[in-house]
Coordinates of C-alpha atoms in Angstrom, one line a residue:
M1 CA 108.8 124.3 87.7
T2 CA 110.2 122.4 84.7
H3 CA 108.2 120.2 82.5
I4 CA 110.0 117.1 83.9
E5 CA 109.2 118.1 87.5
Q6 CA 105.5 118.7 86.6
R7 CA 105.3 115.3 84.9
R8 CA 106.8 113.5 87.9
R9 CA 104.3 115.2 90.3
S10 CA 101.4 114.2 88.1
V11 CA 102.4 110.6 87.8
L12 CA 100.2 109.5 90.7
W13 CA 97.4 112.1 91.0
S14 CA 96.7 113.3 87.5
P15 CA 93.0 113.1 86.6
E16 CA 93.6 109.9 84.5
R17 CA 95.7 108.2 87.2
R18 CA 94.3 109.2 90.6
R19 CA 91.6 106.5 90.7
T20 CA 94.1 103.8 90.0
T21 CA 96.6 105.2 92.5
A22 CA 93.9 105.6 95.2
G23 CA 92.6 102.1 94.7
L24 CA 96.0 100.5 94.7
L25 CA 97.2 102.3 97.8
L26 CA 94.1 101.7 99.8
V27 CA 94.1 98.0 99.0
I28 CA 97.8 97.7 99.9
T29 CA 97.3 99.6 103.1
L30 CA 94.5 97.4 104.2
L31 CA 96.6 94.2 103.4
A32 CA 99.4 95.7 105.5
F33 CA 97.0 96.6 108.4
E34 CA 95.6 93.1 108.4
S35 CA 99.1 91.6 108.4
M36 CA 100.3 93.7 111.3
G37 CA 97.0 93.3 113.2
V38 CA 96.7 89.6 113.0
A39 CA 100.2 89.0 114.5
T40 CA 99.3 91.2 117.5
A41 CA 95.8 89.7 118.1
M42 CA 96.8 86.1 117.4
P43 CA 97.5 85.0 121.1
T44 CA 94.1 86.3 122.2
M45 CA 92.1 84.8 119.3
V46 CA 93.8 81.4 119.7
A47 CA 93.2 81.3 123.4
D48 CA 89.6 82.3 122.9
L49 CA 89.1 79.5 120.5
D50 CA 91.0 76.9 122.6
G51 CA 93.5 76.5 119.8
G52 CA 96.8 76.7 121.6
A53 CA 98.1 73.5 120.1
L54 CA 97.5 74.9 116.6
Y55 CA 99.1 78.3 117.3
S56 CA 101.2 78.4 114.1
W57 CA 98.6 77.0 111.8
P58 CA 96.7 80.3 111.1
F59 CA 100.1 81.6 109.7
T60 CA 100.7 78.3 107.8
A61 CA 97.2 78.3 106.3
F62 CA 97.7 81.8 105.1
L63 CA 101.2 81.0 103.6
V64 CA 100.1 77.9 101.7
A65 CA 97.0 79.5 100.3
S66 CA 99.1 82.6 99.3
V67 CA 101.6 80.5 97.4
A68 CA 99.0 78.6 95.5
A69 CA 97.0 81.8 94.7
T70 CA 100.2 83.6 93.5
V71 CA 100.9 80.9 91.0
L72 CA 97.3 80.6 89.9
S73 CA 96.9 84.3 89.6
G74 CA 100.1 84.5 87.5
R75 CA 98.8 81.8 85.2
V76 CA 95.4 83.5 84.8
C77 CA 97.0 86.9 84.2
D78 CA 99.1 85.5 81.4
R79 CA 96.1 83.8 79.8
R80 CA 93.4 86.4 80.4
G81 CA 95.1 89.6 81.7
P82 CA 94.8 90.9 85.3
T83 CA 91.0 91.6 85.2
W84 CA 89.8 88.4 86.8
S85 CA 92.4 88.5 89.6
L86 CA 91.7 92.2 90.3
L87 CA 88.0 91.6 90.6
S88 CA 88.1 88.2 92.4
G89 CA 91.1 88.8 94.8
P90 CA 89.3 91.3 97.0
W91 CA 86.2 89.1 97.3
F92 CA 88.3 86.2 98.5
F93 CA 90.0 88.5 101.0
L94 CA 86.6 89.9 102.1
A95 CA 85.2 86.4 102.5
G96 CA 88.3 85.6 104.7
L97 CA 87.7 88.6 106.9
V98 CA 84.0 87.6 107.4
V99 CA 84.8 84.0 108.1
A100 CA 87.7 84.7 110.5
G101 CA 85.8 87.5 112.2
T102 CA 82.8 85.3 112.9
A103 CA 84.7 82.0 113.5
P104 CA 83.2 80.0 116.3
T105 CA 86.0 77.4 116.2
M106 CA 89.7 77.2 115.4
T107 CA 88.8 75.2 112.2
M108 CA 86.8 78.1 110.9
L109 CA 89.5 80.6 111.8
L110 CA 91.9 78.5 109.7
V111 CA 89.4 78.6 106.8
G112 CA 89.2 82.3 107.1
R113 CA 93.0 82.7 107.1
A114 CA 93.3 80.5 104.1
L115 CA 90.8 82.7 102.2
Q116 CA 92.7 85.8 103.2
G117 CA 95.9 84.2 102.0
F118 CA 94.3 83.3 98.7
G119 CA 93.0 86.8 98.2
T120 CA 96.4 88.3 99.1
G121 CA 98.3 86.1 96.7
T122 CA 95.8 86.8 93.9
L123 CA 96.1 90.5 94.5
M124 CA 99.9 90.7 94.8
V125 CA 100.3 89.5 91.2
A126 CA 97.4 91.4 89.7
T127 CA 98.4 94.7 91.2
S128 CA 101.9 94.3 89.8
L129 CA 100.4 93.6 86.3
L130 CA 98.1 96.6 86.7
I131 CA 101.1 98.9 87.4
A132 CA 102.8 97.5 84.3
L133 CA 99.7 98.5 82.2
V134 CA 99.0 101.9 83.7
Y135 CA 102.4 103.4 84.4
D136 CA 105.3 103.4 82.0
D137 CA 108.9 102.5 82.8
R138 CA 110.0 105.9 84.1
E139 CA 106.9 106.2 86.2
R140 CA 107.0 102.8 87.9
P141 CA 109.6 103.8 90.5
V142 CA 107.2 106.5 91.7
I143 CA 104.3 104.2 92.3
Y144 CA 106.5 101.6 93.9
A145 CA 107.7 104.3 96.3
A146 CA 104.1 105.1 97.1
N147 CA 103.4 101.4 97.7
A148 CA 106.3 101.4 100.2
A149 CA 104.9 104.4 101.9
A150 CA 101.5 102.7 102.2
W151 CA 103.2 100.1 104.5
V152 CA 104.6 102.7 106.9
L153 CA 101.5 103.8 108.7
P154 CA 100.4 100.1 109.3
A155 CA 103.9 99.3 110.5
I156 CA 103.9 102.1 113.0
V157 CA 100.3 102.1 114.4
G158 CA 99.0 98.8 113.2
P159 CA 100.1 96.7 116.2
S160 CA 98.9 99.4 118.7
I161 CA 95.5 99.7 117.0
A162 CA 95.1 96.0 116.8
G163 CA 96.0 95.7 120.5
L164 CA 93.5 98.4 121.5
V165 CA 90.7 96.9 119.4
T166 CA 91.4 93.5 120.8
E167 CA 91.3 94.8 124.4
T168 CA 88.2 97.0 124.0
V169 CA 85.8 95.5 121.4
G170 CA 87.3 92.1 120.8
W171 CA 89.8 90.4 118.4
R172 CA 87.0 89.7 115.8
W173 CA 87.0 93.4 114.9
V174 CA 90.6 93.2 113.8
F175 CA 89.1 91.4 110.8
L176 CA 85.6 92.9 110.6
G177 CA 86.7 96.5 111.0
L178 CA 88.5 96.4 107.7
I179 CA 85.5 95.4 105.6
P180 CA 84.1 98.9 104.8
L181 CA 87.5 100.2 103.7
L182 CA 88.0 97.1 101.6
L183 CA 84.7 97.7 99.9
L184 CA 85.8 101.3 99.1
G185 CA 89.0 100.1 97.6
M186 CA 87.1 97.6 95.4
G187 CA 84.8 100.4 94.3
L188 CA 87.8 102.4 93.2
L189 CA 89.4 99.6 91.2
V190 CA 86.3 98.3 89.3
P191 CA 86.2 101.3 86.9
V192 CA 89.9 101.0 86.4
V193 CA 89.6 97.3 85.4
R194 CA 86.8 98.3 82.9
G195 CA 89.3 100.5 81.2
L196 CA 92.0 97.9 80.6
P197 CA 92.6 96.8 77.0
E198 CA 91.6 93.3 75.9
H199 CA 94.3 90.8 76.6
T200 CA 95.8 88.6 73.8
P201 CA 97.4 85.5 75.3
D202 CA 100.6 84.0 73.9
P203 CA 100.1 80.3 73.5
A204 CA 103.9 79.8 73.9
G205 CA 104.0 81.6 77.3
R206 CA 105.2 79.8 80.4
R207 CA 102.7 77.9 82.6
A208 CA 103.1 76.9 86.2
G209 CA 101.1 74.3 88.0
I210 CA 99.1 74.8 91.2
P211 CA 100.1 71.4 92.6
S212 CA 103.7 72.4 92.4
A213 CA 103.1 75.6 94.3
V214 CA 101.2 73.8 97.1
A215 CA 103.8 71.1 97.2
A216 CA 106.6 73.7 97.6
A217 CA 104.7 75.5 100.4
L218 CA 103.9 72.3 102.3
A219 CA 107.4 70.9 101.8
T220 CA 109.0 74.1 103.1
A221 CA 106.9 73.9 106.2
A222 CA 107.8 70.3 106.7
L223 CA 111.5 71.0 106.1
M224 CA 111.5 73.7 108.8
W225 CA 109.6 71.5 111.2
A226 CA 112.1 68.7 110.7
A227 CA 115.0 71.0 111.2
Q228 CA 113.6 72.4 114.5
H229 CA 112.6 68.9 115.8
P230 CA 115.6 66.7 115.0
S231 CA 115.2 62.9 115.1
A232 CA 115.7 60.0 112.8
I233 CA 112.2 60.3 111.4
A234 CA 112.6 64.0 111.0
L235 CA 115.8 63.4 109.0
A236 CA 113.9 61.1 106.6
Y237 CA 110.9 63.4 105.9
G238 CA 113.1 66.5 106.0
G239 CA 115.2 65.0 103.2
V240 CA 112.1 64.2 101.2
A241 CA 110.8 67.7 101.8
F242 CA 114.0 69.2 100.5
V243 CA 113.8 67.3 97.3
V244 CA 110.2 68.3 96.8
V245 CA 111.1 72.0 97.3
A246 CA 114.0 71.8 94.8
V247 CA 111.9 70.0 92.2
S248 CA 108.9 72.3 92.6
L249 CA 111.0 75.4 92.3
R250 CA 112.5 74.3 89.1
R251 CA 109.0 74.3 87.6
L252 CA 107.8 77.5 89.3
L253 CA 110.8 79.7 88.6
P254 CA 112.3 81.0 85.3
T255 CA 114.8 78.6 83.8
G256 CA 118.3 79.3 85.2
T257 CA 117.1 81.0 88.4
L258 CA 118.8 78.6 90.8
T259 CA 122.1 78.9 88.9
G260 CA 122.0 82.7 88.6
R261 CA 121.7 82.9 84.8
S262 CA 122.1 86.5 83.6
G263 CA 119.0 88.7 83.0
L264 CA 115.6 87.8 84.4
P265 CA 116.7 84.7 86.4
T266 CA 119.2 86.9 88.2
V267 CA 116.4 89.4 89.1
V268 CA 114.2 86.6 90.6
L269 CA 117.2 85.1 92.5
C270 CA 118.3 88.6 93.8
R271 CA 114.8 89.2 95.1
A272 CA 114.8 85.9 96.9
L273 CA 118.2 86.6 98.5
L274 CA 117.4 90.2 99.5
A275 CA 114.0 89.3 101.0
G276 CA 115.4 86.2 102.8
A277 CA 118.3 88.2 104.3
F278 CA 116.1 91.0 105.6
A279 CA 113.5 88.5 106.9
G280 CA 116.0 86.9 109.2
F281 CA 117.2 90.2 110.5
E282 CA 113.7 91.5 111.1
S283 CA 112.5 88.3 112.8
Y284 CA 115.3 88.0 115.4
L285 CA 116.2 91.6 116.2
P286 CA 113.4 92.1 118.9
L287 CA 114.4 88.8 120.5
T288 CA 118.0 89.9 120.7
L289 CA 117.2 93.2 122.2
S290 CA 114.9 91.8 124.8
Q291 CA 117.0 88.8 125.9
V292 CA 120.6 90.2 125.4
H293 CA 120.0 93.9 126.3
G294 CA 117.0 93.7 128.6
Y295 CA 114.7 95.9 126.4
S296 CA 111.0 95.9 127.1
P297 CA 108.8 94.4 124.4
A298 CA 107.7 97.8 123.2
L299 CA 111.2 99.2 123.0
A300 CA 112.6 96.0 121.4
G301 CA 110.2 96.5 118.5
L302 CA 111.0 100.2 118.0
P303 CA 114.0 99.6 115.7
L304 CA 111.6 97.9 113.3
T305 CA 109.7 101.1 113.1
V306 CA 112.9 102.9 112.3
G307 CA 113.5 100.3 109.6
A308 CA 110.1 100.9 108.1
L309 CA 110.6 104.7 108.0
S310 CA 114.1 104.2 106.4
W311 CA 112.6 101.8 103.8
S312 CA 109.9 104.4 102.8
A313 CA 112.5 107.2 102.7
A314 CA 114.9 105.2 100.5
S315 CA 112.0 104.1 98.2
A316 CA 110.9 107.7 97.8
F317 CA 114.5 108.7 97.0
Q318 CA 114.7 106.2 94.2
G319 CA 111.3 107.2 92.9
R320 CA 112.6 110.8 92.5
N321 CA 115.4 109.4 90.3
P322 CA 113.8 107.1 87.8
D323 CA 116.6 107.4 85.3
W324 CA 119.3 106.0 87.7
S325 CA 120.7 102.5 86.9
R326 CA 118.5 99.9 88.5
S327 CA 121.4 97.5 88.6
A328 CA 123.5 100.0 90.5
L329 CA 120.7 100.7 92.9
L330 CA 120.3 97.0 93.5
R331 CA 124.0 96.6 94.3
A332 CA 123.8 99.5 96.7
A333 CA 120.8 97.9 98.3
F334 CA 122.7 94.7 99.0
V335 CA 125.5 96.7 100.5
F336 CA 123.2 98.5 102.8
V337 CA 121.6 95.3 103.9
A338 CA 125.0 93.7 104.4
V339 CA 126.1 96.6 106.6
G340 CA 122.8 96.3 108.6
L341 CA 123.5 92.6 109.2
V342 CA 127.0 93.2 110.3
L343 CA 125.7 95.7 112.8
F344 CA 123.1 93.1 113.9
A345 CA 125.9 90.7 114.6
V346 CA 127.5 93.4 116.8
V347 CA 124.2 93.9 118.7
A348 CA 124.2 90.1 119.5
W349 CA 127.2 90.8 121.8
S350 CA 126.0 91.8 125.2
G351 CA 128.8 94.4 125.6
A352 CA 127.6 96.4 122.6
P353 CA 125.4 99.4 123.1
G354 CA 121.7 98.8 122.2
W355 CA 121.5 101.8 120.0
V356 CA 123.5 100.0 117.3
A357 CA 120.2 98.1 116.6
F358 CA 118.6 101.3 115.4
A359 CA 121.5 102.0 113.0
A360 CA 121.2 98.4 111.8
S361 CA 117.5 98.8 111.1
A362 CA 118.1 102.1 109.3
C363 CA 120.7 100.5 107.0
G364 CA 118.6 97.4 106.4
G365 CA 115.5 99.4 105.7
A366 CA 117.3 101.7 103.3
G367 CA 118.6 98.7 101.4
M368 CA 115.1 97.3 101.0
G369 CA 113.7 100.7 99.9
L370 CA 116.3 100.9 97.2
G371 CA 116.3 97.2 96.2
M372 CA 112.7 96.1 96.1
P373 CA 111.4 98.8 93.7
S374 CA 114.4 98.3 91.5
L375 CA 113.8 94.6 91.3
S376 CA 110.2 95.2 90.3
V377 CA 111.2 97.6 87.6
L378 CA 113.8 95.2 86.2
L379 CA 111.3 92.3 86.3
L380 CA 108.9 94.2 84.1
R381 CA 111.6 95.4 81.7
L382 CA 112.9 91.9 81.2
S383 CA 109.6 90.0 81.0
P384 CA 107.8 89.4 77.7
V385 CA 104.3 90.8 78.1
A386 CA 102.7 87.3 77.9
E387 CA 104.9 86.0 80.7
R388 CA 104.7 88.9 83.2
G389 CA 102.2 87.0 85.3
F390 CA 104.4 83.9 85.6
N391 CA 107.5 85.9 86.3
T392 CA 105.8 88.1 88.9
S393 CA 104.4 85.1 90.7
A394 CA 107.9 83.5 90.6
M395 CA 109.5 86.5 92.2
Q396 CA 106.9 86.6 95.0
L397 CA 107.2 82.8 95.5
G398 CA 111.0 83.1 95.8
D399 CA 110.5 85.9 98.4
W400 CA 108.2 83.7 100.5
I401 CA 110.3 80.5 100.3
T402 CA 113.6 82.1 101.2
S403 CA 112.0 84.1 104.0
A404 CA 110.6 80.9 105.5
L405 CA 113.9 79.1 105.1
T406 CA 115.8 82.0 106.7
I407 CA 113.5 82.3 109.7
G408 CA 113.5 78.5 110.1
A409 CA 117.3 78.4 110.0
G410 CA 117.4 81.0 112.8
G411 CA 115.2 78.6 114.8
V412 CA 117.5 75.7 114.2
L413 CA 120.5 77.8 115.3
L414 CA 118.7 78.8 118.5
G415 CA 118.1 75.2 119.2
V416 CA 121.7 74.2 118.7
L417 CA 123.5 77.3 120.2
G418 CA 121.8 78.3 123.4
G419 CA 118.1 78.7 122.9
A420 CA 115.9 81.7 122.9
R421 CA 117.0 82.9 126.4
E422 CA 120.6 83.1 125.3
P423 CA 120.5 83.9 121.6
S424 CA 123.8 85.7 121.2
A425 CA 125.7 82.9 119.5
A426 CA 122.9 81.8 117.3
V427 CA 122.1 85.4 116.2
A428 CA 125.7 86.2 115.5
V429 CA 126.1 83.1 113.3
L430 CA 122.8 83.9 111.5
A431 CA 123.7 87.6 111.0
V432 CA 127.2 86.8 109.6
T433 CA 125.8 84.1 107.3
L434 CA 123.1 86.5 105.9
A435 CA 125.6 89.3 105.5
T436 CA 127.6 86.9 103.3
V437 CA 124.5 86.1 101.3
S438 CA 124.0 89.9 100.8
V439 CA 127.6 90.2 99.5
L440 CA 126.8 87.4 97.1
G441 CA 123.9 89.4 96.0
V442 CA 126.2 92.3 95.1
V443 CA 128.3 89.9 92.9
L444 CA 125.2 88.4 91.2
A445 CA 123.7 91.9 90.4
A446 CA 127.0 93.1 89.0
R447 CA 127.5 90.0 86.9
G448 CA 124.0 89.3 85.7
L449 CA 122.4 92.7 85.4
G450 CA 124.7 94.9 83.5
A451 CA 123.4 98.2 82.0
D452 CA 123.3 96.7 78.5
T453 CA 121.2 93.8 79.7
V454 CA 118.4 96.0 81.1
S455 CA 118.5 98.9 78.6
S456 CA 118.0 96.7 75.5
V457 CA 114.4 95.8 76.5
S458 CA 113.3 98.9 78.5
S459 CA 111.4 100.4 75.6
A460 CA 109.2 97.3 75.4
S461 CA 107.6 98.2 78.7
S462 CA 106.6 101.7 77.8
V463 CA 103.1 101.2 76.5
T464 CA 100.4 102.1 79.1
V465 CA 96.7 102.6 79.3
R466 CA 94.8 105.3 81.0
D467 CA 91.8 105.3 83.4
R468 CA 88.5 106.2 81.8
P469 CA 87.4 109.6 83.1

């Protein structure tokens, strides 16, 4: 075995890294299980709490709190380092599990979901900053591949386990059952946090406001509601919501993001486009298979499992090739997603064979597995150390906003072009539109992320710290 091969194998599980790796992967796996489980158990818990009229609000509360926490955590990380967020994020999430798991009313369930969202948003930024500190530029593709793998098991068995728990011991244990494992993950991360170097803030670093983040999240929800419930009043408040989203994003994203300026702004914009395109595909594929091709609910969701496996496999592939051009991998990612969306458009035709959906998911998942780690690597390469928190939160925010807009756009198309029972036309239009967006991503990545752009700053991200033994 060569020295390079030995080094790659020791990236995650060497004595000085294994505590960090184990803590990160356990926390990420738990967040993934919670995400998959809640979606499965939501109909039961809402019915049990007589909250049918508020069915969407547990998801909305989670989203709004996540967006606010993402921006707050980015600001705190830039000013004080990731220590506070790494220590407080799990406690917010733990409090949310307890409140939701013991909620006697729908109001308390919403409070619990907001706490979970706040904890998740806090951790998403902090764990990215921890990776930046502990793993160097050539090692980060490997840990990002492991992060992708941590989502695979929850994606495969999470819904089934949540359904079984809900049917046997009750939906409350979908939340409460995660508490012991979360405490274990917290115990693994505390010593790691103690070993982090003292953070020196840059007074000239970017700052983002929490009010802008909350305004962007609420305005996005209002915009989607207005689009799906057209009326004269909806047109008025939908227009106001659109302006609020645009103004808020200008404050929350790096300057030049919305115009695709070369370098870091292009990275953030490409992440938003890639995530939004895949979110639309993932949200409406099961509906298409069930309504157009007559698949059962279980079989209609099976292509998503194929997509998760493909995502993990492609992420592992890029992790084994850390020296490959991240810009080239990102362009390939957009191509894969575009092909998957074209196949999705084919699936929308009732005369097409249903197995095409599995090929579409495999292509889309492969694109995400290549693209998401590459974007994270590029973000850290191009970010000044004092602005990594701001930029990480901006990238996550763009991800959430475009995903919400894409899913909402699909709902609008369903309302205009046939409804959920006959989704073929709406899905075809959505798929072709998102495929076009993916092609635009190829052009943006080629124009704004050339090799010279990313190589000139790669050495600035090579300083790491080690866990204390």
